[in-house]
């Protein structure tokens, strides 16, 4: 997978903000969150956010923001040959990570 947990910038009971890193061609597993939305702001590299129900692919450029609503299956893919970094803001609500096959 080539994903790290990320550098935590802020963590409260209902908000988590991290800088995530994905190695070249790495990806997060398919997953969803019960209560929180994911907001991703691309800082470096090339990232694609893939979503299900409905199917959607969002290619992010430097500075682009993408929001994935709670309950929606998604994953983040490094579409480049170099490290990608993105700011991940999760909230407002209790954090969970439900991996999907």
mmCIF file of N, CA, C and O in Angstrom:
data_model
loop_
_atom_site.group_PDB
_atom_site.id
_atom_site.type_symbol
_atom_site.label_atom_id
_atom_site.label_comp_id
_atom_site.label_asym_id
_atom_site.label_seq_id
_atom_site.Cartn_x
_atom_site.Cartn_y
_atom_site.Cartn_z
ATOM 1 N N UNK A 1 0.791 -1.197 0.000
ATOM 2 C CA UNK A 1 0.000 0.000 0.000
ATOM 3 C C UNK A 1 0.833 1.259 0.000
ATOM 4 O O UNK A 1 0.436 2.236 -0.572
ATOM 5 N N UNK A 2 1.918 1.249 0.704
ATOM 6 C CA UNK A 2 2.858 2.376 0.706
ATOM 7 C C UNK A 2 2.223 3.669 1.215
ATOM 8 O O UNK A 2 2.369 4.716 0.646
ATOM 9 N N UNK A 3 1.484 3.563 2.312
ATOM 10 C CA UNK A 3 0.857 4.727 2.928
ATOM 11 C C UNK A 3 1.335 4.833 4.369
ATOM 12 O O UNK A 3 1.506 3.829 5.045
ATOM 13 N N UNK A 4 1.546 6.053 4.829
ATOM 14 C CA UNK A 4 1.888 6.254 6.230
ATOM 15 C C UNK A 4 0.670 6.810 6.958
ATOM 16 O O UNK A 4 -0.288 7.258 6.344
ATOM 17 N N UNK A 5 0.699 6.782 8.270
ATOM 18 C CA UNK A 5 -0.417 7.295 9.067
ATOM 19 C C UNK A 5 -0.505 8.809 9.014
ATOM 20 O O UNK A 5 -1.536 9.371 9.276
ATOM 21 N N UNK A 6 0.567 9.459 8.702
ATOM 22 C CA UNK A 6 0.531 10.905 8.563
ATOM 23 C C UNK A 6 0.934 11.629 9.832
ATOM 24 O O UNK A 6 0.887 11.092 10.924
ATOM 25 N N UNK A 7 1.316 12.862 9.633
ATOM 26 C CA UNK A 7 1.710 13.739 10.735
ATOM 27 C C UNK A 7 0.464 14.438 11.263
ATOM 28 O O UNK A 7 -0.195 15.188 10.545
ATOM 29 N N UNK A 8 0.139 14.194 12.525
ATOM 30 C CA UNK A 8 -1.049 14.798 13.123
ATOM 31 C C UNK A 8 -0.760 16.262 13.443
ATOM 32 O O UNK A 8 0.194 16.580 14.143
ATOM 33 N N UNK A 9 -1.606 17.142 12.901
ATOM 34 C CA UNK A 9 -1.501 18.572 13.179
ATOM 35 C C UNK A 9 -2.475 19.001 14.268
ATOM 36 O O UNK A 9 -2.184 19.905 15.053
ATOM 37 N N UNK A 10 -3.654 18.351 14.304
ATOM 38 C CA UNK A 10 -4.675 18.668 15.296
ATOM 39 C C UNK A 10 -5.555 17.454 15.485
ATOM 40 O O UNK A 10 -5.963 16.820 14.506
ATOM 41 N N UNK A 11 -5.846 17.133 16.752
ATOM 42 C CA UNK A 11 -6.748 16.025 17.038
ATOM 43 C C UNK A 11 -7.603 16.387 18.249
ATOM 44 O O UNK A 11 -7.072 16.698 19.313
ATOM 45 N N UNK A 12 -8.917 16.377 18.038
ATOM 46 C CA UNK A 12 -9.873 16.580 19.123
ATOM 47 C C UNK A 12 -10.836 15.389 19.091
ATOM 48 O O UNK A 12 -10.652 14.461 18.301
ATOM 49 N N UNK A 13 -11.881 15.427 19.903
ATOM 50 C CA UNK A 13 -12.842 14.335 19.904
ATOM 51 C C UNK A 13 -13.601 14.213 18.587
ATOM 52 O O UNK A 13 -14.072 13.130 18.245
ATOM 53 N N UNK A 14 -13.717 15.323 17.845
ATOM 54 C CA UNK A 14 -14.509 15.249 16.619
ATOM 55 C C UNK A 14 -13.846 15.834 15.379
ATOM 56 O O UNK A 14 -14.492 15.968 14.344
ATOM 57 N N UNK A 15 -12.549 16.135 15.444
ATOM 58 C CA UNK A 15 -11.799 16.627 14.279
ATOM 59 C C UNK A 15 -10.393 16.025 14.299
ATOM 60 O O UNK A 15 -9.747 15.961 15.350
ATOM 61 N N UNK A 16 -9.926 15.580 13.137
ATOM 62 C CA UNK A 16 -8.559 15.074 12.979
ATOM 63 C C UNK A 16 -7.977 15.704 11.724
ATOM 64 O O UNK A 16 -8.567 15.601 10.643
ATOM 65 N N UNK A 17 -6.832 16.367 11.867
ATOM 66 C CA UNK A 17 -6.156 17.004 10.729
ATOM 67 C C UNK A 17 -4.747 16.442 10.652
ATOM 68 O O UNK A 17 -3.994 16.507 11.632
ATOM 69 N N UNK A 18 -4.410 15.896 9.481
ATOM 70 C CA UNK A 18 -3.087 15.274 9.286
ATOM 71 C C UNK A 18 -2.529 15.631 7.916
ATOM 72 O O UNK A 18 -3.282 15.934 7.000
ATOM 73 N N UNK A 19 -1.215 15.555 7.804
ATOM 74 C CA UNK A 19 -0.556 15.584 6.496
ATOM 75 C C UNK A 19 -0.237 14.133 6.160
ATOM 76 O O UNK A 19 0.519 13.467 6.876
ATOM 77 N N UNK A 20 -0.851 13.656 5.088
ATOM 78 C CA UNK A 20 -0.683 12.269 4.664
ATOM 79 C C UNK A 20 0.344 12.199 3.543
ATOM 80 O O UNK A 20 0.448 13.118 2.723
ATOM 81 N N UNK A 21 1.058 11.086 3.510
ATOM 82 C CA UNK A 21 2.056 10.840 2.479
ATOM 83 C C UNK A 21 1.754 9.511 1.806
ATOM 84 O O UNK A 21 1.487 8.531 2.484
ATOM 85 N N UNK A 22 1.814 9.517 0.484
ATOM 86 C CA UNK A 22 1.657 8.293 -0.295
ATOM 87 C C UNK A 22 2.885 8.129 -1.175
ATOM 88 O O UNK A 22 3.240 9.040 -1.926
ATOM 89 N N UNK A 23 3.505 6.983 -1.098
ATOM 90 C CA UNK A 23 4.644 6.690 -1.964
ATOM 91 C C UNK A 23 4.160 6.576 -3.405
ATOM 92 O O UNK A 23 2.968 6.433 -3.670
ATOM 93 N N UNK A 24 5.085 6.633 -4.348
ATOM 94 C CA UNK A 24 4.745 6.527 -5.768
ATOM 95 C C UNK A 24 3.847 5.321 -6.009
ATOM 96 O O UNK A 24 4.141 4.218 -5.543
ATOM 97 N N UNK A 25 2.722 5.552 -6.667
ATOM 98 C CA UNK A 25 1.748 4.530 -7.037
ATOM 99 C C UNK A 25 1.105 3.836 -5.837
ATOM 100 O O UNK A 25 0.446 2.814 -6.000
ATOM 101 N N UNK A 26 1.289 4.383 -4.647
ATOM 102 C CA UNK A 26 0.651 3.833 -3.455
ATOM 103 C C UNK A 26 -0.811 4.251 -3.382
ATOM 104 O O UNK A 26 -1.262 5.136 -4.105
ATOM 105 N N UNK A 27 -1.546 3.592 -2.501
ATOM 106 C CA UNK A 27 -2.969 3.908 -2.347
ATOM 107 C C UNK A 27 -3.438 3.540 -0.950
ATOM 108 O O UNK A 27 -2.891 2.630 -0.326
ATOM 109 N N UNK A 28 -4.450 4.240 -0.486
ATOM 110 C CA UNK A 28 -5.122 3.830 0.734
ATOM 111 C C UNK A 28 -6.032 2.665 0.377
ATOM 112 O O UNK A 28 -6.407 2.506 -0.789
ATOM 113 N N UNK A 29 -6.409 1.843 1.334
ATOM 114 C CA UNK A 29 -7.399 0.811 1.017
ATOM 115 C C UNK A 29 -8.762 1.461 0.787
ATOM 116 O O UNK A 29 -9.011 2.577 1.253
ATOM 117 N N UNK A 30 -9.636 0.753 0.087
ATOM 118 C CA UNK A 30 -11.016 1.212 -0.023
ATOM 119 C C UNK A 30 -11.592 1.234 1.380
ATOM 120 O O UNK A 30 -11.427 0.281 2.142
ATOM 121 N N UNK A 31 -12.267 2.338 1.721
ATOM 122 C CA UNK A 31 -12.821 2.475 3.065
ATOM 123 C C UNK A 31 -13.943 3.496 3.082
ATOM 124 O O UNK A 31 -14.187 4.180 2.094
ATOM 125 N N UNK A 32 -14.608 3.586 4.224
ATOM 126 C CA UNK A 32 -15.626 4.619 4.443
ATOM 127 C C UNK A 32 -15.574 5.002 5.912
ATOM 128 O O UNK A 32 -15.004 4.293 6.733
ATOM 129 N N UNK A 33 -16.195 6.133 6.204
ATOM 130 C CA UNK A 33 -16.314 6.618 7.573
ATOM 131 C C UNK A 33 -17.798 6.774 7.889
ATOM 132 O O UNK A 33 -18.558 7.268 7.050
ATOM 133 N N UNK A 34 -18.194 6.370 9.077
ATOM 134 C CA UNK A 34 -19.596 6.418 9.459
ATOM 135 C C UNK A 34 -20.097 7.838 9.647
ATOM 136 O O UNK A 34 -21.180 8.184 9.191
ATOM 137 N N UNK A 35 -19.304 8.666 10.338
ATOM 138 C CA UNK A 35 -19.795 9.994 10.723
ATOM 139 C C UNK A 35 -19.009 11.152 10.109
ATOM 140 O O UNK A 35 -19.566 12.214 9.905
ATOM 141 N N UNK A 36 -17.737 10.969 9.837
ATOM 142 C CA UNK A 36 -16.918 12.097 9.393
ATOM 143 C C UNK A 36 -16.806 12.173 7.876
ATOM 144 O O UNK A 36 -16.872 11.165 7.182
ATOM 145 N N UNK A 37 -16.637 13.386 7.379
ATOM 146 C CA UNK A 37 -16.307 13.640 5.982
ATOM 147 C C UNK A 37 -14.795 13.725 5.859
ATOM 148 O O UNK A 37 -14.111 14.125 6.803
ATOM 149 N N UNK A 38 -14.266 13.351 4.714
ATOM 150 C CA UNK A 38 -12.854 13.562 4.393
ATOM 151 C C UNK A 38 -12.745 14.770 3.487
ATOM 152 O O UNK A 38 -13.460 14.855 2.478
ATOM 153 N N UNK A 39 -11.863 15.683 3.842
ATOM 154 C CA UNK A 39 -11.536 16.810 2.965
ATOM 155 C C UNK A 39 -10.044 16.732 2.709
ATOM 156 O O UNK A 39 -9.260 16.728 3.648
ATOM 157 N N UNK A 40 -9.667 16.657 1.427
ATOM 158 C CA UNK A 40 -8.269 16.498 1.049
ATOM 159 C C UNK A 40 -7.814 17.683 0.219
ATOM 160 O O UNK A 40 -8.475 18.030 -0.762
ATOM 161 N N UNK A 41 -6.716 18.269 0.609
ATOM 162 C CA UNK A 41 -6.110 19.393 -0.108
ATOM 163 C C UNK A 41 -4.736 18.934 -0.570
ATOM 164 O O UNK A 41 -3.873 18.614 0.265
ATOM 165 N N UNK A 42 -4.526 18.875 -1.876
ATOM 166 C CA UNK A 42 -3.262 18.369 -2.409
ATOM 167 C C UNK A 42 -2.143 19.383 -2.209
ATOM 168 O O UNK A 42 -2.254 20.540 -2.617
ATOM 169 N N UNK A 43 -1.067 18.932 -1.578
ATOM 170 C CA UNK A 43 0.093 19.778 -1.318
ATOM 171 C C UNK A 43 1.236 19.523 -2.300
ATOM 172 O O UNK A 43 1.962 20.445 -2.665
ATOM 173 N N UNK A 44 1.386 18.260 -2.713
ATOM 174 C CA UNK A 44 2.529 17.894 -3.561
ATOM 175 C C UNK A 44 2.213 16.593 -4.291
ATOM 176 O O UNK A 44 1.605 15.681 -3.723
ATOM 177 N N UNK A 45 2.619 16.495 -5.546
ATOM 178 C CA UNK A 45 2.457 15.266 -6.307
ATOM 179 C C UNK A 45 1.175 15.242 -7.112
ATOM 180 O O UNK A 45 0.560 16.276 -7.381
ATOM 181 N N UNK A 46 0.766 14.021 -7.494
ATOM 182 C CA UNK A 46 -0.447 13.795 -8.284
ATOM 183 C C UNK A 46 -1.302 12.766 -7.562
ATOM 184 O O UNK A 46 -0.864 11.641 -7.335
ATOM 185 N N UNK A 47 -2.505 13.152 -7.208
ATOM 186 C CA UNK A 47 -3.398 12.273 -6.458
ATOM 187 C C UNK A 47 -4.746 12.177 -7.158
ATOM 188 O O UNK A 47 -5.242 13.163 -7.703
ATOM 189 N N UNK A 48 -5.312 10.986 -7.125
ATOM 190 C CA UNK A 48 -6.647 10.731 -7.638
ATOM 191 C C UNK A 48 -7.480 10.176 -6.482
ATOM 192 O O UNK A 48 -7.026 9.286 -5.760
ATOM 193 N N UNK A 49 -8.683 10.709 -6.306
ATOM 194 C CA UNK A 49 -9.615 10.194 -5.312
ATOM 195 C C UNK A 49 -10.681 9.411 -6.067
ATOM 196 O O UNK A 49 -11.367 9.960 -6.931
ATOM 197 N N UNK A 50 -10.774 8.118 -5.765
ATOM 198 C CA UNK A 50 -11.755 7.251 -6.406
ATOM 199 C C UNK A 50 -12.892 6.997 -5.418
ATOM 200 O O UNK A 50 -12.640 6.680 -4.256
ATOM 201 N N UNK A 51 -14.137 7.143 -5.883
ATOM 202 C CA UNK A 51 -15.316 6.966 -5.028
ATOM 203 C C UNK A 51 -16.280 5.975 -5.667
ATOM 204 O O UNK A 51 -16.294 5.800 -6.875
ATOM 205 N N UNK A 52 -17.095 5.369 -4.818
ATOM 206 C CA UNK A 52 -18.167 4.466 -5.269
ATOM 207 C C UNK A 52 -19.513 5.027 -4.852
ATOM 208 O O UNK A 52 -19.621 5.794 -3.920
ATOM 209 N N UNK A 53 -20.556 4.543 -5.525
ATOM 210 C CA UNK A 53 -21.949 4.859 -5.162
ATOM 211 C C UNK A 53 -22.243 6.332 -5.110
ATOM 212 O O UNK A 53 -22.565 6.844 -4.034
ATOM 213 N N UNK A 54 -22.200 7.062 -6.181
ATOM 214 C CA UNK A 54 -21.914 6.617 -7.539
ATOM 215 C C UNK A 54 -20.403 6.626 -7.822
ATOM 216 O O UNK A 54 -19.634 7.259 -7.112
ATOM 217 N N UNK A 55 -20.026 5.923 -8.880
ATOM 218 C CA UNK A 55 -18.630 5.879 -9.303
ATOM 219 C C UNK A 55 -18.175 7.279 -9.693
ATOM 220 O O UNK A 55 -18.886 7.985 -10.416
ATOM 221 N N UNK A 56 -17.010 7.664 -9.198
ATOM 222 C CA UNK A 56 -16.467 8.990 -9.515
ATOM 223 C C UNK A 56 -14.958 8.951 -9.315
ATOM 224 O O UNK A 56 -14.468 8.313 -8.385
ATOM 225 N N UNK A 57 -14.239 9.617 -10.194
ATOM 226 C CA UNK A 57 -12.785 9.755 -10.089
ATOM 227 C C UNK A 57 -12.463 11.236 -10.161
ATOM 228 O O UNK A 57 -12.839 11.911 -11.115
ATOM 229 N N UNK A 58 -11.779 11.737 -9.141
ATOM 230 C CA UNK A 58 -11.418 13.153 -9.079
ATOM 231 C C UNK A 58 -9.893 13.263 -9.065
ATOM 232 O O UNK A 58 -9.250 12.792 -8.129
ATOM 233 N N UNK A 59 -9.330 13.838 -10.122
ATOM 234 C CA UNK A 59 -7.883 14.059 -10.202
ATOM 235 C C UNK A 59 -7.579 15.417 -9.585
ATOM 236 O O UNK A 59 -8.135 16.434 -10.010
ATOM 237 N N UNK A 60 -6.723 15.436 -8.567
ATOM 238 C CA UNK A 60 -6.377 16.675 -7.886
ATOM 239 C C UNK A 60 -5.074 17.254 -8.423
ATOM 240 O O UNK A 60 -4.107 16.524 -8.647
ATOM 241 N N UNK A 61 -5.077 18.545 -8.620
ATOM 242 C CA UNK A 61 -3.875 19.311 -8.951
ATOM 243 C C UNK A 61 -3.432 20.040 -7.690
ATOM 244 O O UNK A 61 -4.214 20.190 -6.751
ATOM 245 N N UNK A 62 -2.217 20.518 -7.667
ATOM 246 C CA UNK A 62 -1.698 21.231 -6.508
ATOM 247 C C UNK A 62 -2.681 22.311 -6.065
ATOM 248 O O UNK A 62 -3.121 23.128 -6.870
ATOM 249 N N UNK A 63 -3.089 22.274 -4.797
ATOM 250 C CA UNK A 63 -4.005 23.268 -4.255
ATOM 251 C C UNK A 63 -5.475 22.919 -4.378
ATOM 252 O O UNK A 63 -6.323 23.606 -3.811
ATOM 253 N N UNK A 64 -5.808 21.837 -5.109
ATOM 254 C CA UNK A 64 -7.206 21.440 -5.251
ATOM 255 C C UNK A 64 -7.720 20.794 -3.969
ATOM 256 O O UNK A 64 -6.983 20.115 -3.247
ATOM 257 N N UNK A 65 -9.020 20.966 -3.715
ATOM 258 C CA UNK A 65 -9.696 20.418 -2.546
ATOM 259 C C UNK A 65 -10.781 19.453 -3.010
ATOM 260 O O UNK A 65 -11.512 19.739 -3.964
ATOM 261 N N UNK A 66 -10.882 18.325 -2.347
ATOM 262 C CA UNK A 66 -11.900 17.324 -2.646
ATOM 263 C C UNK A 66 -12.561 16.914 -1.336
ATOM 264 O O UNK A 66 -11.882 16.712 -0.329
ATOM 265 N N UNK A 67 -13.881 16.785 -1.351
ATOM 266 C CA UNK A 67 -14.618 16.353 -0.166
ATOM 267 C C UNK A 67 -15.343 15.053 -0.463
ATOM 268 O O UNK A 67 -15.994 14.917 -1.503
ATOM 269 N N UNK A 68 -15.218 14.092 0.463
ATOM 270 C CA UNK A 68 -15.934 12.827 0.368
ATOM 271 C C UNK A 68 -16.853 12.753 1.582
ATOM 272 O O UNK A 68 -16.394 12.795 2.725
ATOM 273 N N UNK A 69 -18.156 12.653 1.320
ATOM 274 C CA UNK A 69 -19.143 12.620 2.394
ATOM 275 C C UNK A 69 -19.054 11.340 3.215
ATOM 276 O O UNK A 69 -18.615 10.292 2.712
ATOM 277 N N UNK A 70 -19.497 11.420 4.453
ATOM 278 C CA UNK A 70 -19.516 10.247 5.327
ATOM 279 C C UNK A 70 -20.383 9.160 4.690
ATOM 280 O O UNK A 70 -21.351 9.445 3.984
ATOM 281 N N UNK A 71 -19.969 7.914 4.898
ATOM 282 C CA UNK A 71 -20.696 6.771 4.370
ATOM 283 C C UNK A 71 -20.326 6.369 2.962
ATOM 284 O O UNK A 71 -20.690 5.283 2.514
ATOM 285 N N UNK A 72 -19.603 7.214 2.238
ATOM 286 C CA UNK A 72 -19.260 6.917 0.837
ATOM 287 C C UNK A 72 -17.912 6.196 0.765
ATOM 288 O O UNK A 72 -16.905 6.666 1.279
ATOM 289 N N UNK A 73 -17.889 5.056 0.094
ATOM 290 C CA UNK A 73 -16.656 4.290 -0.089
ATOM 291 C C UNK A 73 -15.699 5.056 -0.995
ATOM 292 O O UNK A 73 -16.116 5.609 -2.011
ATOM 293 N N UNK A 74 -14.412 5.078 -0.605
ATOM 294 C CA UNK A 74 -13.420 5.807 -1.393
ATOM 295 C C UNK A 74 -12.014 5.316 -1.077
ATOM 296 O O UNK A 74 -11.804 4.593 -0.102
ATOM 297 N N UNK A 75 -11.089 5.734 -1.917
ATOM 298 C CA UNK A 75 -9.662 5.531 -1.665
ATOM 299 C C UNK A 75 -8.901 6.649 -2.338
ATOM 300 O O UNK A 75 -9.398 7.294 -3.269
ATOM 301 N N UNK A 76 -7.669 6.871 -1.875
ATOM 302 C CA UNK A 76 -6.800 7.908 -2.428
ATOM 303 C C UNK A 76 -5.614 7.202 -3.067
ATOM 304 O O UNK A 76 -4.989 6.338 -2.452
ATOM 305 N N UNK A 77 -5.306 7.570 -4.326
ATOM 306 C CA UNK A 77 -4.255 6.902 -5.095
ATOM 307 C C UNK A 77 -3.216 7.922 -5.533
ATOM 308 O O UNK A 77 -3.565 8.988 -6.045
ATOM 309 N N UNK A 78 -1.944 7.596 -5.339
ATOM 310 C CA UNK A 78 -0.866 8.417 -5.874
ATOM 311 C C UNK A 78 -0.718 8.047 -7.347
ATOM 312 O O UNK A 78 -0.317 6.934 -7.682
ATOM 313 N N UNK A 79 -1.045 8.982 -8.235
ATOM 314 C CA UNK A 79 -1.012 8.732 -9.671
ATOM 315 C C UNK A 79 0.328 9.108 -10.290
ATOM 316 O O UNK A 79 0.462 9.124 -11.512
ATOM 317 N N UNK A 80 1.323 9.373 -9.457
ATOM 318 C CA UNK A 80 2.614 9.814 -9.972
ATOM 319 C C UNK A 80 3.757 8.898 -9.609
ATOM 320 O O UNK A 80 3.592 7.886 -8.927
ATOM 321 N N UNK A 81 4.941 9.285 -10.074
ATOM 322 C CA UNK A 81 6.165 8.512 -9.838
ATOM 323 C C UNK A 81 6.958 9.019 -8.634
ATOM 324 O O UNK A 81 8.068 8.553 -8.401
ATOM 325 N N UNK A 82 6.399 9.984 -7.914
ATOM 326 C CA UNK A 82 7.095 10.561 -6.754
ATOM 327 C C UNK A 82 6.150 10.585 -5.566
ATOM 328 O O UNK A 82 4.945 10.394 -5.702
ATOM 329 N N UNK A 83 6.688 10.876 -4.414
ATOM 330 C CA UNK A 83 5.903 11.027 -3.198
ATOM 331 C C UNK A 83 4.790 12.053 -3.399
ATOM 332 O O UNK A 83 4.995 13.076 -4.057
ATOM 333 N N UNK A 84 3.612 11.779 -2.867
ATOM 334 C CA UNK A 84 2.507 12.734 -2.865
ATOM 335 C C UNK A 84 2.160 13.057 -1.415
ATOM 336 O O UNK A 84 2.223 12.185 -0.547
ATOM 337 N N UNK A 85 1.817 14.316 -1.165
ATOM 338 C CA UNK A 85 1.407 14.748 0.172
ATOM 339 C C UNK A 85 0.093 15.505 0.067
ATOM 340 O O UNK A 85 -0.083 16.309 -0.850
ATOM 341 N N UNK A 86 -0.812 15.236 1.013
ATOM 342 C CA UNK A 86 -2.067 15.977 1.042
ATOM 343 C C UNK A 86 -2.481 16.224 2.483
ATOM 344 O O UNK A 86 -2.178 15.447 3.384
ATOM 345 N N UNK A 87 -3.146 17.345 2.663
ATOM 346 C CA UNK A 87 -3.703 17.692 3.958
ATOM 347 C C UNK A 87 -5.053 16.995 4.063
ATOM 348 O O UNK A 87 -5.895 17.132 3.169
ATOM 349 N N UNK A 88 -5.245 16.219 5.124
ATOM 350 C CA UNK A 88 -6.485 15.482 5.323
ATOM 351 C C UNK A 88 -7.195 16.038 6.550
ATOM 352 O O UNK A 88 -6.654 16.024 7.653
ATOM 353 N N UNK A 89 -8.397 16.553 6.333
ATOM 354 C CA UNK A 89 -9.217 17.097 7.409
ATOM 355 C C UNK A 89 -10.428 16.189 7.559
ATOM 356 O O UNK A 89 -11.185 15.995 6.601
ATOM 357 N N UNK A 90 -10.605 15.610 8.739
ATOM 358 C CA UNK A 90 -11.702 14.678 8.984
ATOM 359 C C UNK A 90 -12.556 15.186 10.144
ATOM 360 O O UNK A 90 -12.046 15.459 11.218
ATOM 361 N N UNK A 91 -13.835 15.311 9.905
ATOM 362 C CA UNK A 91 -14.752 15.772 10.942
ATOM 363 C C UNK A 91 -16.043 16.195 10.284
ATOM 364 O O UNK A 91 -16.202 16.097 9.077
ATOM 365 N N UNK A 92 -16.919 16.658 10.981
ATOM 366 C CA UNK A 92 -17.013 16.761 12.418
ATOM 367 C C UNK A 92 -17.794 15.536 12.890
ATOM 368 O O UNK A 92 -18.875 15.265 12.395
ATOM 369 N N UNK A 93 -17.247 14.811 13.833
ATOM 370 C CA UNK A 93 -17.876 13.617 14.362
ATOM 371 C C UNK A 93 -16.834 12.625 14.833
ATOM 372 O O UNK A 93 -15.634 12.859 14.740
ATOM 373 N N UNK A 94 -17.304 11.509 15.320
ATOM 374 C CA UNK A 94 -16.417 10.459 15.823
ATOM 375 C C UNK A 94 -15.737 9.754 14.653
ATOM 376 O O UNK A 94 -16.392 9.297 13.710
ATOM 377 N N UNK A 95 -14.412 9.648 14.701
ATOM 378 C CA UNK A 95 -13.627 9.048 13.625
ATOM 379 C C UNK A 95 -13.735 7.524 13.665
ATOM 380 O O UNK A 95 -13.658 6.910 14.723
ATOM 381 N N UNK A 96 -13.904 6.926 12.493
ATOM 382 C CA UNK A 96 -13.762 5.479 12.326
ATOM 383 C C UNK A 96 -13.242 5.231 10.909
ATOM 384 O O UNK A 96 -13.230 6.122 10.079
ATOM 385 N N UNK A 97 -12.764 4.003 10.677
ATOM 386 C CA UNK A 97 -12.170 3.637 9.391
ATOM 387 C C UNK A 97 -12.648 2.233 9.087
ATOM 388 O O UNK A 97 -12.179 1.273 9.694
ATOM 389 N N UNK A 98 -13.605 2.105 8.203
ATOM 390 C CA UNK A 98 -14.204 0.826 7.854
ATOM 391 C C UNK A 98 -13.633 0.372 6.509
ATOM 392 O O UNK A 98 -14.005 0.912 5.465
ATOM 393 N N UNK A 99 -12.712 -0.608 6.537
ATOM 394 C CA UNK A 99 -12.090 -1.105 5.302
ATOM 395 C C UNK A 99 -13.099 -1.945 4.515
ATOM 396 O O UNK A 99 -13.862 -2.722 5.082
ATOM 397 N N UNK A 100 -13.076 -1.741 3.194
ATOM 398 C CA UNK A 100 -14.014 -2.410 2.282
ATOM 399 C C UNK A 100 -13.214 -3.181 1.243
ATOM 400 O O UNK A 100 -12.183 -2.710 0.769
ATOM 401 N N UNK A 101 -13.721 -4.324 0.863
ATOM 402 C CA UNK A 101 -13.079 -5.109 -0.195
ATOM 403 C C UNK A 101 -13.643 -4.689 -1.525
ATOM 404 O O UNK A 101 -14.756 -4.353 -1.686
#
